[in-house]
Coordinates of C-alpha atoms (C1' of nucleotides) in Angstrom, one line a residue:
Chain A
M1 CA -46.4 -11.8 6.7
A2 CA -49.2 -9.7 5.4
G3 CA -48.3 -6.1 5.5
E4 CA -45.2 -6.9 7.3
T5 CA -42.2 -4.5 6.7
T6 CA -38.7 -6.2 6.3
R7 CA -35.8 -4.1 5.6
G8 CA -37.7 -1.6 3.9
H9 CA -39.5 -3.8 1.9
Q10 CA -43.2 -4.3 2.1
T11 CA -44.9 -7.5 1.6
K12 CA -48.7 -8.2 1.3
W13 CA -51.3 -9.7 -0.6
Q14 CA -53.0 -8.3 -3.4
T15 CA -53.8 -9.5 -6.5
P16 CA -54.8 -13.3 -7.2
C17 CA -53.6 -14.6 -10.1
Q18 CA -57.1 -15.2 -11.4
Q19 CA -57.3 -11.6 -11.6
C20 CA -53.9 -10.7 -12.6
P21 CA -53.8 -7.6 -14.8
L22 CA -51.1 -9.0 -17.3
R23 CA -53.3 -11.7 -18.4
S24 CA -55.4 -9.6 -20.6
L25 CA -52.5 -8.2 -22.1
P26 CA -52.5 -8.9 -26.2
T27 CA -48.6 -9.6 -25.4
F28 CA -49.1 -12.9 -23.2
R29 CA -50.5 -15.9 -23.9
D30 CA -53.6 -17.3 -22.0
F31 CA -53.2 -20.0 -19.0
S32 CA -55.3 -23.2 -18.9
A33 CA -57.0 -23.5 -15.7
K34 CA -54.5 -26.3 -14.7
E35 CA -51.8 -24.0 -15.5
L36 CA -53.9 -21.0 -13.8
D37 CA -54.3 -23.4 -10.6
F38 CA -50.9 -24.3 -10.3
V39 CA -49.3 -20.5 -10.7
A40 CA -52.1 -19.2 -8.0
Q41 CA -50.6 -21.9 -5.3
F42 CA -47.3 -21.5 -6.5
K43 CA -47.4 -17.5 -5.8
R44 CA -46.4 -17.0 -2.4
G45 CA -47.1 -13.3 -2.0
E46 CA -46.1 -10.0 -3.3
L47 CA -43.2 -7.7 -2.6
S48 CA -43.2 -4.1 -3.2
V49 CA -40.1 -1.9 -3.2
E50 CA -39.4 1.6 -3.6
R51 CA -37.6 3.3 -6.7
G52 CA -33.8 2.9 -6.2
A53 CA -34.3 -0.2 -4.0
T54 CA -31.9 -3.4 -4.7
V55 CA -34.1 -6.4 -5.5
L56 CA -31.4 -8.9 -5.9
V57 CA -27.8 -8.7 -5.3
E58 CA -24.8 -10.4 -7.2
G59 CA -23.6 -13.5 -5.0
M60 CA -26.8 -13.8 -3.4
H61 CA -28.3 -17.2 -2.3
S62 CA -32.0 -16.8 -2.9
A63 CA -35.2 -18.8 -1.9
H64 CA -37.4 -17.0 -4.6
L65 CA -37.8 -15.8 -7.9
F66 CA -40.1 -13.4 -8.7
T67 CA -42.3 -12.0 -11.6
L68 CA -42.2 -8.3 -11.9
L69 CA -46.0 -7.1 -11.8
S70 CA -45.8 -3.5 -12.4
G71 CA -43.0 -0.9 -12.4
W72 CA -39.3 -1.3 -14.0
A73 CA -36.4 -2.7 -13.2
F74 CA -32.9 -3.6 -14.5
R75 CA -30.2 -6.0 -14.3
Y76 CA -26.5 -5.1 -13.9
K77 CA -23.0 -6.2 -13.1
L78 CA -20.1 -4.4 -11.3
L79 CA -16.9 -4.4 -11.9
T80 CA -14.6 -4.2 -8.6
D81 CA -13.7 -0.4 -9.1
G82 CA -17.4 0.4 -9.4
R83 CA -17.7 0.2 -13.6
R84 CA -21.3 -0.6 -14.1
Q85 CA -22.8 -2.5 -17.2
I86 CA -26.8 -3.0 -17.2
M87 CA -27.9 -6.0 -19.1
N88 CA -31.3 -5.7 -19.7
Y89 CA -34.5 -4.0 -18.5
V90 CA -37.1 -5.6 -16.5
L91 CA -40.6 -4.7 -17.3
P92 CA -44.0 -6.2 -16.1
G93 CA -44.1 -10.1 -16.8
D94 CA -40.9 -10.3 -17.0
L95 CA -39.1 -13.4 -14.8
V96 CA -36.7 -12.2 -12.2
G97 CA -34.1 -14.6 -10.2
L98 CA -34.4 -17.6 -12.6
Q99 CA -30.7 -18.0 -13.4
G100 CA -30.0 -17.7 -9.5
S101 CA -32.7 -20.3 -8.9
L102 CA -31.1 -22.8 -10.8
M103 CA -27.2 -22.0 -10.5
G104 CA -27.6 -21.4 -7.0
E105 CA -26.1 -18.1 -6.9
M106 CA -27.1 -14.7 -8.6
D107 CA -24.8 -13.8 -11.2
H108 CA -26.0 -10.3 -11.5
S109 CA -28.3 -7.4 -9.4
V110 CA -31.5 -6.2 -9.9
E111 CA -32.5 -2.7 -9.3
A112 CA -35.9 -0.8 -9.2
L113 CA -36.1 2.2 -11.7
T114 CA -39.6 3.2 -10.3
P115 CA -42.0 1.8 -7.6
V116 CA -42.1 -1.9 -8.3
T117 CA -44.3 -5.0 -7.4
L118 CA -43.2 -8.3 -7.6
C119 CA -44.9 -11.7 -7.3
V120 CA -42.9 -13.9 -5.0
F121 CA -42.6 -17.6 -6.1
E122 CA -41.0 -20.5 -4.2
R123 CA -37.8 -21.8 -5.5
A124 CA -38.2 -25.0 -4.0
Q125 CA -41.4 -25.7 -6.1
L126 CA -39.3 -25.5 -9.4
G127 CA -39.4 -29.0 -9.1
R128 CA -43.0 -29.5 -8.6
L129 CA -43.1 -27.2 -11.8
F130 CA -40.9 -29.4 -13.9
E131 CA -42.5 -32.9 -13.0
R132 CA -46.2 -31.8 -13.2
H133 CA -46.3 -29.1 -15.2
A134 CA -45.0 -29.6 -18.8
S135 CA -46.3 -26.7 -20.4
L136 CA -44.6 -24.4 -17.8
A137 CA -41.4 -26.1 -17.7
Y138 CA -41.4 -25.3 -21.5
D139 CA -42.5 -21.5 -21.1
L140 CA -39.6 -21.6 -18.4
T141 CA -37.1 -22.5 -21.1
W142 CA -38.8 -20.1 -23.8
I143 CA -38.4 -17.7 -21.6
A144 CA -34.5 -18.2 -20.8
A145 CA -34.0 -18.5 -24.4
Q146 CA -35.8 -15.4 -25.2
E147 CA -33.6 -13.5 -22.8
E148 CA -30.6 -15.2 -24.4
S149 CA -31.7 -14.0 -27.7
I150 CA -32.2 -10.4 -26.3
L151 CA -29.0 -10.4 -25.0
D152 CA -27.3 -11.7 -28.4
E153 CA -28.8 -8.5 -29.9
H154 CA -27.4 -6.2 -27.2
L155 CA -24.2 -7.6 -27.7
L156 CA -24.2 -7.1 -31.4
S157 CA -25.0 -3.6 -30.4
I158 CA -22.2 -2.7 -27.8
G159 CA -19.6 -4.6 -30.2
R160 CA -20.5 -3.2 -33.9
R161 CA -23.1 -0.5 -33.6
T162 CA -22.0 3.1 -33.4
A163 CA -22.4 5.4 -30.3
L164 CA -25.5 6.5 -32.5
E165 CA -27.0 3.8 -33.9
R166 CA -26.7 2.3 -30.4
T167 CA -28.5 4.9 -28.5
A168 CA -31.3 4.6 -31.2
Y169 CA -31.5 0.5 -30.9
L170 CA -31.8 1.0 -27.0
L171 CA -34.4 3.3 -27.0
S172 CA -36.3 1.3 -29.8
F173 CA -35.8 -1.9 -28.0
I174 CA -37.3 -0.3 -24.8
H175 CA -40.0 1.4 -26.4
Q176 CA -41.2 -1.4 -28.3
R177 CA -41.3 -3.4 -25.0
A178 CA -43.1 -0.7 -22.9
R179 CA -45.7 -0.4 -25.5
A180 CA -46.5 -4.2 -25.3
T181 CA -47.2 -3.9 -21.5
G182 CA -49.0 -0.8 -21.5
A183 CA -46.5 1.6 -21.2
A184 CA -45.1 1.8 -17.7
G185 CA -48.2 2.7 -15.9
G186 CA -49.4 5.5 -18.0
R187 CA -46.5 7.5 -18.3
R188 CA -45.4 8.3 -22.1
V189 CA -42.0 8.5 -20.8
I190 CA -39.1 6.0 -20.1
P191 CA -38.2 6.2 -16.5
I192 CA -34.3 5.9 -16.7
T193 CA -31.3 8.7 -16.5
Q194 CA -29.1 9.2 -19.1
Q195 CA -26.3 7.6 -16.8
H196 CA -28.4 4.2 -17.2
I197 CA -28.4 4.5 -20.9
A198 CA -24.6 4.9 -21.2
D199 CA -24.2 2.2 -18.6
T200 CA -26.2 0.0 -20.8
L201 CA -24.4 0.8 -23.9
G202 CA -20.7 1.0 -22.8
L203 CA -20.6 4.7 -23.6
S204 CA -19.6 7.7 -21.1
L205 CA -22.3 9.9 -19.5
V206 CA -20.7 13.0 -21.3
H207 CA -20.9 11.2 -24.8
T208 CA -24.2 9.7 -24.0
N209 CA -25.5 12.9 -23.5
K210 CA -24.0 14.2 -26.9
T211 CA -25.6 11.7 -28.5
L212 CA -28.9 12.0 -27.5
R213 CA -28.6 15.6 -28.4
K214 CA -28.1 14.5 -31.9
L215 CA -31.2 12.1 -31.9
A216 CA -33.0 15.1 -30.5
D217 CA -32.2 17.8 -33.1
R218 CA -33.0 15.1 -35.6
K219 CA -36.6 15.3 -33.8
L220 CA -36.1 11.5 -33.1
M221 CA -37.1 11.6 -29.2
R222 CA -36.7 14.2 -26.4
W223 CA -35.6 14.3 -22.7
Q224 CA -38.4 15.3 -20.8
D225 CA -39.6 14.9 -17.2
R226 CA -36.4 12.7 -16.3
G227 CA -36.8 10.3 -18.8
C228 CA -37.1 9.8 -22.6
E229 CA -39.9 10.1 -25.1
I230 CA -40.0 8.8 -28.4
L231 CA -41.3 11.0 -30.8
D232 CA -40.4 8.9 -34.0
A233 CA -40.4 5.0 -33.3
D234 CA -40.1 4.2 -36.9
G235 CA -37.0 6.6 -37.5
L236 CA -35.2 5.4 -34.8
L237 CA -35.8 1.5 -35.6
A238 CA -34.4 2.8 -39.0
L239 CA -31.4 4.5 -37.8
S240 CA -30.4 1.5 -35.5
G241 CA -30.5 -1.3 -38.2
W242 CA -32.7 -3.4 -35.9
E243 CA -35.3 -5.9 -37.0
G244 CA -37.7 -5.2 -34.0
L245 CA -39.1 -7.3 -31.6
K246 CA -41.2 -10.1 -32.6
R247 CA -45.2 -9.6 -32.1
E248 CA -46.7 -13.1 -31.1
P249 CA -48.1 -13.8 -27.7
R250 CA -45.2 -14.7 -25.2
P251 CA -45.8 -17.0 -22.3
F252 CA -45.2 -15.6 -18.8
I253 CA -45.6 -17.1 -15.4
Chain B
M1 CA -29.7 -41.4 -44.6
A2 CA -26.5 -43.4 -43.6
G3 CA -23.3 -42.1 -45.1
E4 CA -25.5 -39.9 -47.4
T5 CA -24.1 -36.5 -48.4
T6 CA -25.9 -33.6 -48.6
R7 CA -25.1 -30.0 -49.5
G8 CA -21.3 -30.9 -48.3
H9 CA -22.7 -32.1 -45.0
Q10 CA -22.0 -35.8 -44.5
T11 CA -24.7 -37.8 -42.1
K12 CA -23.6 -41.0 -40.7
W13 CA -24.1 -43.2 -37.6
Q14 CA -21.4 -43.6 -35.2
T15 CA -21.2 -42.7 -31.5
P16 CA -24.2 -44.6 -29.7
C17 CA -25.3 -42.4 -26.8
Q18 CA -24.2 -45.5 -24.4
Q19 CA -20.5 -45.2 -25.4
C20 CA -20.5 -41.3 -25.6
P21 CA -16.9 -39.9 -25.2
L22 CA -18.4 -37.2 -23.4
R23 CA -20.2 -38.8 -20.4
S24 CA -17.1 -40.0 -19.0
L25 CA -15.7 -36.4 -18.4
P26 CA -15.9 -34.7 -15.2
T27 CA -17.1 -31.4 -16.3
F28 CA -20.6 -33.5 -17.3
R29 CA -22.9 -34.7 -14.8
D30 CA -24.0 -38.5 -15.1
F31 CA -27.4 -39.9 -17.2
S32 CA -29.9 -42.1 -15.1
A33 CA -30.8 -45.1 -17.3
K34 CA -34.3 -43.7 -18.3
E35 CA -32.6 -40.3 -19.1
L36 CA -29.9 -41.9 -21.1
D37 CA -32.6 -44.6 -23.1
F38 CA -34.8 -41.5 -24.1
V39 CA -31.4 -39.2 -25.0
A40 CA -30.4 -42.6 -27.2
Q41 CA -33.6 -42.3 -29.0
F42 CA -34.1 -38.8 -29.4
K43 CA -30.8 -38.8 -31.2
R44 CA -31.2 -39.2 -34.9
G45 CA -27.9 -38.9 -36.2
E46 CA -24.5 -37.4 -36.8
L47 CA -23.7 -34.4 -38.8
S48 CA -20.2 -33.6 -39.9
V49 CA -19.0 -30.4 -41.4
E50 CA -15.5 -29.4 -42.5
R51 CA -14.0 -25.9 -40.8
G52 CA -15.2 -23.1 -42.2
A53 CA -18.8 -24.6 -42.8
T54 CA -22.3 -23.0 -41.8
V55 CA -24.1 -25.2 -39.7
L56 CA -27.1 -22.9 -38.8
V57 CA -28.1 -19.5 -40.6
E58 CA -29.6 -16.6 -38.8
G59 CA -33.3 -16.5 -40.1
M60 CA -33.6 -20.4 -40.7
H61 CA -36.3 -22.6 -39.7
S62 CA -34.7 -26.1 -38.5
A63 CA -36.3 -29.1 -37.6
H64 CA -33.2 -30.2 -35.6
L65 CA -31.4 -29.1 -32.5
F66 CA -27.9 -30.5 -32.3
T67 CA -25.0 -31.0 -29.4
L68 CA -21.7 -30.6 -30.6
L69 CA -20.0 -34.1 -30.1
S70 CA -16.4 -32.9 -31.4
G71 CA -14.5 -29.8 -32.5
W72 CA -14.9 -26.3 -32.1
A73 CA -17.9 -23.8 -33.4
F74 CA -18.8 -20.3 -32.9
R75 CA -22.3 -18.5 -32.9
Y76 CA -22.2 -15.1 -34.4
K77 CA -24.8 -12.4 -36.1
L78 CA -24.2 -10.1 -38.8
L79 CA -25.2 -6.2 -39.9
T80 CA -26.2 -5.8 -42.8
D81 CA -23.2 -3.9 -43.8
G82 CA -21.3 -7.0 -43.0
R83 CA -19.7 -5.8 -39.5
R84 CA -19.9 -9.1 -37.4
Q85 CA -20.2 -10.1 -33.7
I86 CA -19.5 -13.1 -32.2
M87 CA -21.5 -14.3 -29.5
N88 CA -20.0 -17.3 -28.1
Y89 CA -17.9 -20.3 -29.2
V90 CA -19.3 -23.7 -29.1
L91 CA -17.5 -26.5 -27.5
P92 CA -18.2 -30.4 -26.9
G93 CA -21.3 -30.9 -25.2
D94 CA -22.8 -27.6 -25.9
L95 CA -26.3 -27.5 -27.2
V96 CA -26.5 -25.7 -30.5
G97 CA -30.0 -24.3 -32.0
L98 CA -32.3 -24.5 -28.7
Q99 CA -33.1 -21.2 -29.3
G100 CA -34.2 -21.7 -32.7
S101 CA -36.3 -24.8 -32.0
L102 CA -38.2 -22.8 -29.5
M103 CA -38.9 -19.6 -31.2
G104 CA -39.2 -20.8 -34.8
E105 CA -36.5 -19.2 -36.4
M106 CA -32.9 -18.4 -35.8
D107 CA -31.7 -15.4 -34.3
H108 CA -27.9 -16.0 -35.1
S109 CA -25.8 -18.4 -37.2
V110 CA -23.1 -21.1 -36.5
E111 CA -19.9 -21.4 -38.1
A112 CA -17.4 -24.5 -37.8
L113 CA -13.7 -23.4 -36.5
T114 CA -12.8 -26.8 -37.1
P115 CA -13.9 -30.2 -38.4
V116 CA -16.9 -30.7 -36.3
T117 CA -19.1 -33.6 -35.5
L118 CA -22.6 -33.2 -33.9
C119 CA -25.4 -35.3 -32.9
V120 CA -28.7 -34.5 -34.5
F121 CA -32.1 -34.4 -32.3
E122 CA -35.5 -34.0 -33.8
R123 CA -36.9 -30.8 -32.5
A124 CA -40.3 -32.7 -33.0
Q125 CA -39.4 -34.6 -30.2
L126 CA -38.9 -31.7 -27.7
G127 CA -42.5 -32.0 -26.8
R128 CA -42.2 -35.6 -25.5
L129 CA -39.1 -34.8 -23.4
F130 CA -40.9 -32.1 -21.4
E131 CA -43.8 -34.3 -20.9
R132 CA -42.1 -37.3 -20.0
H133 CA -38.7 -36.5 -18.8
A134 CA -38.6 -33.5 -16.3
S135 CA -35.2 -33.9 -15.2
L136 CA -34.1 -33.4 -18.9
A137 CA -36.5 -30.4 -19.0
Y138 CA -34.9 -29.0 -16.0
D139 CA -31.5 -29.6 -17.7
L140 CA -32.4 -27.5 -20.7
T141 CA -33.5 -24.5 -18.5
W142 CA -30.5 -24.9 -16.9
I143 CA -28.2 -24.8 -20.0
A144 CA -30.2 -21.8 -21.1
A145 CA -30.0 -20.1 -18.0
Q146 CA -26.1 -20.8 -18.0
E147 CA -25.8 -19.6 -21.5
E148 CA -27.2 -16.1 -20.4
S149 CA -25.0 -16.0 -17.6
I150 CA -22.2 -16.4 -20.1
L151 CA -23.9 -13.6 -22.3
D152 CA -23.8 -11.4 -19.2
E153 CA -20.3 -11.6 -18.8
H154 CA -19.5 -11.0 -22.1
L155 CA -21.7 -7.8 -22.2
L156 CA -20.0 -6.6 -19.0
S157 CA -16.5 -7.3 -20.8
I158 CA -17.2 -5.5 -24.3
G159 CA -19.2 -2.9 -22.4
R160 CA -16.9 -1.7 -19.4
R161 CA -13.7 -3.8 -19.8
T162 CA -10.6 -2.2 -21.4
A163 CA -9.2 -3.9 -24.6
L164 CA -6.4 -5.5 -22.7
E165 CA -8.7 -6.6 -19.7
R166 CA -10.9 -8.0 -22.5
T167 CA -8.7 -10.0 -24.4
A168 CA -7.4 -11.4 -21.3
Y169 CA -11.0 -12.2 -20.3
L170 CA -11.6 -13.8 -23.6
L171 CA -8.8 -16.1 -23.3
S172 CA -9.4 -17.2 -20.1
F173 CA -12.9 -18.2 -20.6
I174 CA -11.8 -19.8 -24.0
H175 CA -9.2 -21.4 -21.9
Q176 CA -11.2 -22.6 -19.0
R177 CA -14.0 -24.2 -21.2
A178 CA -11.6 -25.8 -23.5
R179 CA -9.7 -27.5 -20.6
A180 CA -13.2 -28.9 -19.2
T181 CA -13.7 -30.6 -22.4
G182 CA -10.1 -32.2 -23.0
A183 CA -8.7 -29.5 -24.7
A184 CA -10.2 -29.6 -28.7
G185 CA -9.0 -32.9 -29.3
G186 CA -5.3 -32.7 -27.9
R187 CA -3.8 -29.9 -29.5
R188 CA -3.0 -27.2 -27.1
V189 CA -3.6 -24.3 -29.2
I190 CA -6.7 -22.5 -29.3
P191 CA -8.0 -22.8 -33.1
I192 CA -9.1 -19.1 -33.9
T193 CA -7.7 -16.1 -36.0
Q194 CA -7.4 -12.9 -34.5
Q195 CA -10.2 -11.7 -36.8
H196 CA -12.5 -13.9 -34.3
I197 CA -10.9 -12.4 -31.3
A198 CA -11.9 -8.9 -32.6
D199 CA -15.1 -9.7 -33.8
T200 CA -15.9 -11.2 -30.4
L201 CA -14.9 -8.3 -28.4
G202 CA -16.0 -5.1 -30.6
L203 CA -12.4 -4.5 -31.6
S204 CA -10.5 -3.7 -35.0
L205 CA -8.3 -6.4 -35.9
V206 CA -5.3 -3.9 -35.8
H207 CA -6.1 -2.9 -32.3
T208 CA -6.7 -6.7 -31.6
N209 CA -3.2 -7.6 -32.9
K210 CA -1.4 -5.2 -30.9
T211 CA -3.4 -5.9 -27.7
L212 CA -2.0 -9.6 -28.3
R213 CA 1.2 -8.4 -28.8
K214 CA 1.0 -6.8 -25.0
L215 CA 0.0 -10.1 -23.6
A216 CA 2.7 -11.8 -25.7
D217 CA 5.4 -9.4 -24.3
R218 CA 3.9 -10.2 -20.8
K219 CA 4.5 -13.6 -21.4
L220 CA 1.0 -14.3 -20.6
M221 CA 0.2 -15.8 -24.1
R222 CA 1.5 -16.3 -27.4
W223 CA 0.3 -16.7 -31.0
Q224 CA 1.4 -20.1 -32.4
D225 CA 0.3 -22.5 -35.5
R226 CA -2.9 -20.5 -36.5
G227 CA -4.1 -20.2 -32.9
C228 CA -3.5 -19.2 -29.5
E229 CA -1.7 -20.7 -26.6
I230 CA -2.2 -19.9 -23.3
L231 CA 0.9 -19.8 -21.1
D232 CA 0.2 -18.0 -17.7
A233 CA -3.3 -18.9 -17.3
D234 CA -3.8 -17.2 -13.8
G235 CA -1.9 -14.3 -15.0
L236 CA -4.4 -13.7 -17.5
L237 CA -7.4 -14.3 -15.0
A238 CA -6.2 -11.7 -12.7
L239 CA -5.8 -9.3 -15.4
S240 CA -9.0 -9.5 -16.7
G241 CA -10.8 -9.2 -13.2
W242 CA -13.2 -12.5 -13.9
E243 CA -14.2 -14.5 -11.4
G244 CA -13.8 -17.7 -13.4
L245 CA -16.2 -20.4 -14.5
K246 CA -17.8 -22.7 -11.8
R247 CA -16.4 -25.9 -11.3
E248 CA -19.6 -28.3 -10.3
P249 CA -20.6 -30.8 -13.1
R250 CA -23.0 -29.6 -15.5
P251 CA -25.8 -31.2 -17.5
F252 CA -25.6 -31.8 -21.2
I253 CA -28.0 -33.5 -23.5
Chain C
dC1 C1' 5.8 -23.1 -56.7
dG2 C1' 2.1 -19.7 -56.5
dG3 C1' -1.9 -18.0 -54.8
dA4 C1' -4.6 -17.2 -50.4
dT5 C1' -5.1 -16.7 -46.0
dT6 C1' -3.1 -14.8 -41.6
dA7 C1' -0.2 -11.7 -39.3
dT8 C1' 2.5 -7.6 -38.3
dT9 C1' 3.8 -2.8 -38.2
dG10 C1' 3.6 2.2 -39.0
dA11 C1' 1.2 6.6 -39.8
dG12 C1' -2.3 9.5 -39.5
dG13 C1' -7.7 10.2 -38.0
dT14 C1' -11.6 10.5 -35.0
dG15 C1' -14.9 8.5 -32.0
dT16 C1' -15.1 8.4 -27.4
dG17 C1' -13.3 9.3 -22.8
dT18 C1' -12.0 12.6 -18.8
dC19 C1' -12.0 16.8 -16.6
dA20 C1' -14.3 21.1 -15.2
dA21 C1' -17.9 24.3 -14.4
dG22 C1' -22.7 25.5 -14.6
dG23 C1' -27.5 25.0 -15.1
dT24 C1' -32.0 23.1 -14.0
dA25 C1' -35.2 20.6 -11.7
dC26 C1' -36.8 18.2 -7.8
dG27 C1' -37.5 17.2 -2.7
dT28 C1' -37.3 18.2 1.9
dG29 C1' -37.3 20.8 5.7
dG30 C1' -38.3 24.9 7.9
Chain D
dC1 C1' -44.1 29.3 0.4
dC2 C1' -39.3 29.6 0.2
dA3 C1' -34.6 28.2 0.8
dC4 C1' -31.3 24.9 0.5
dG5 C1' -29.4 20.2 -1.0
dT6 C1' -29.1 16.8 -4.2
dA7 C1' -29.6 14.5 -8.2
dC8 C1' -29.6 15.3 -12.8
dC9 C1' -28.5 17.2 -17.1
dT10 C1' -25.6 20.1 -20.5
dT11 C1' -21.5 22.1 -22.8
dG12 C1' -16.7 23.0 -24.0
dA13 C1' -12.0 22.0 -23.9
dC14 C1' -8.5 18.5 -24.5
dA15 C1' -6.8 13.8 -24.4
dC16 C1' -6.4 9.1 -25.7
dA17 C1' -7.9 4.6 -26.7
dC18 C1' -9.3 2.7 -30.6
dC19 C1' -9.8 2.9 -35.8
dT20 C1' -8.7 3.0 -40.9
dC21 C1' -5.6 2.9 -44.5
dA22 C1' -1.8 0.7 -46.2
dA23 C1' 2.2 -2.2 -47.0
dT24 C1' 4.8 -6.1 -45.9
dA25 C1' 6.0 -10.5 -43.8
dA26 C1' 4.9 -15.1 -42.7
dT27 C1' 2.3 -19.4 -43.3
dC28 C1' -0.6 -22.5 -45.1
dC29 C1' -2.2 -25.3 -49.0
dG30 C1' -3.1 -27.2 -53.3

DNA sequence: CGGATTATTGAGGTGTGTCAAGGTACGTGG
DNA sequence: CCACGTACCTTGACACACCTCAATAATCCG
């Protein structure tokens, strides 16, 4: 299993949970010793995939769930004719595949935006988690409710905000999330293409480009180095009419 | 407490969980005796509100969560200038207020579409649920993940489906949900206005009206008696390009 | 019966989509 | 190190899906 290469994925042991680099971030809450022990044995290994690789496919029946350890990814759905909707972005500390683990079948796909490392957990042990670790079970529910809350806000954006507001919202949102987890491994730039933004906001690529230009003209952001750099986070937030993310530490697994 | 009237709300005892009318529906899974006992004492009472009443308000800090026992409601968010986005509809058996219970503050509001009765649960007892009833905790997480899955599909609709597809999708979705829970207390008609549809789909009222006319011209539905009657569920489903709801029994609390 | 809400319809405007062409940057292989 | 291919970004012209405004009709409700 260690170091094995399977269909382009590389699996190998690396980070023991006790030294998980995410735990020390102020965004995440602490584990008790008991919780940490359980999570450590819950973790089955790590999975590394390259940029552009698909981690989970809609319709798939996966025996695992994951926490993203490093890199960026995104969740999306497709219509039969190829139209794509990106639902959300996956950053370090985010859980991947919970919906599929609970309901049997994935209802969306996940693709890596950068090289990505994921902690692999075994779905079959979820039952034990609920039986013996109520606090972690609570956290799982919290995480699911939090994702629901984010999707509510996205829905509000796509449904009722203008293209300019929407774009400002999305950039604010991603920027706040990235800042909390240490900004994508050092780069100051959000590693997405304009097509990703378009597919997140329900806009065409061309119109997205022209909308981004307006934001750039206002010195709120600029496009650079295959990604987006935020120049004026407050200005974007004000333009979007969004309240911003809560600052409290959040659970993760 | 019993029979008391508070700010237009009426609270009174009625249905003991042991005789809950929802449990016998094939959509819902069974409780074990132990689960049923817990839920029965978890339930604090019932809340009845009239059509148009607001059950929960965005920003509110509620000490309760609810399961909708009868009637219809909807979840929505507002922008400061009044633009409204409806996120989802709440039907019998649906949990209301979980997000607020977990995260402290409601991030959306809930309003009754018809006269509504809700079972009232005490937020403070959620901890005991997680500690002592792993199966119910699992169900809560399942419910949250299910809602997430629904929001994903809505996002896909608003973001990438045309007005006609979107409308067909929404009507199919509501129709399938209504059918599973016994069609809104007997009425064959979905008790919403065209403004609700518009605010769910991110369309204007006028365009919604014209889109509904196209569906009516194709004999897929008709507007009647302050609501929408589905004439050809399969036709709507095909037009929407949606896969439909899972048929398996689902948990509720 | 009158007021309020909801549905309907037409006219005209615009935000956003589509099509098309070209530019720029990057990665790869020679 | 250059040359080429590919992915991505940019811009303009034009079309249309959808929006706003406005007025009227239907329906419900007290």
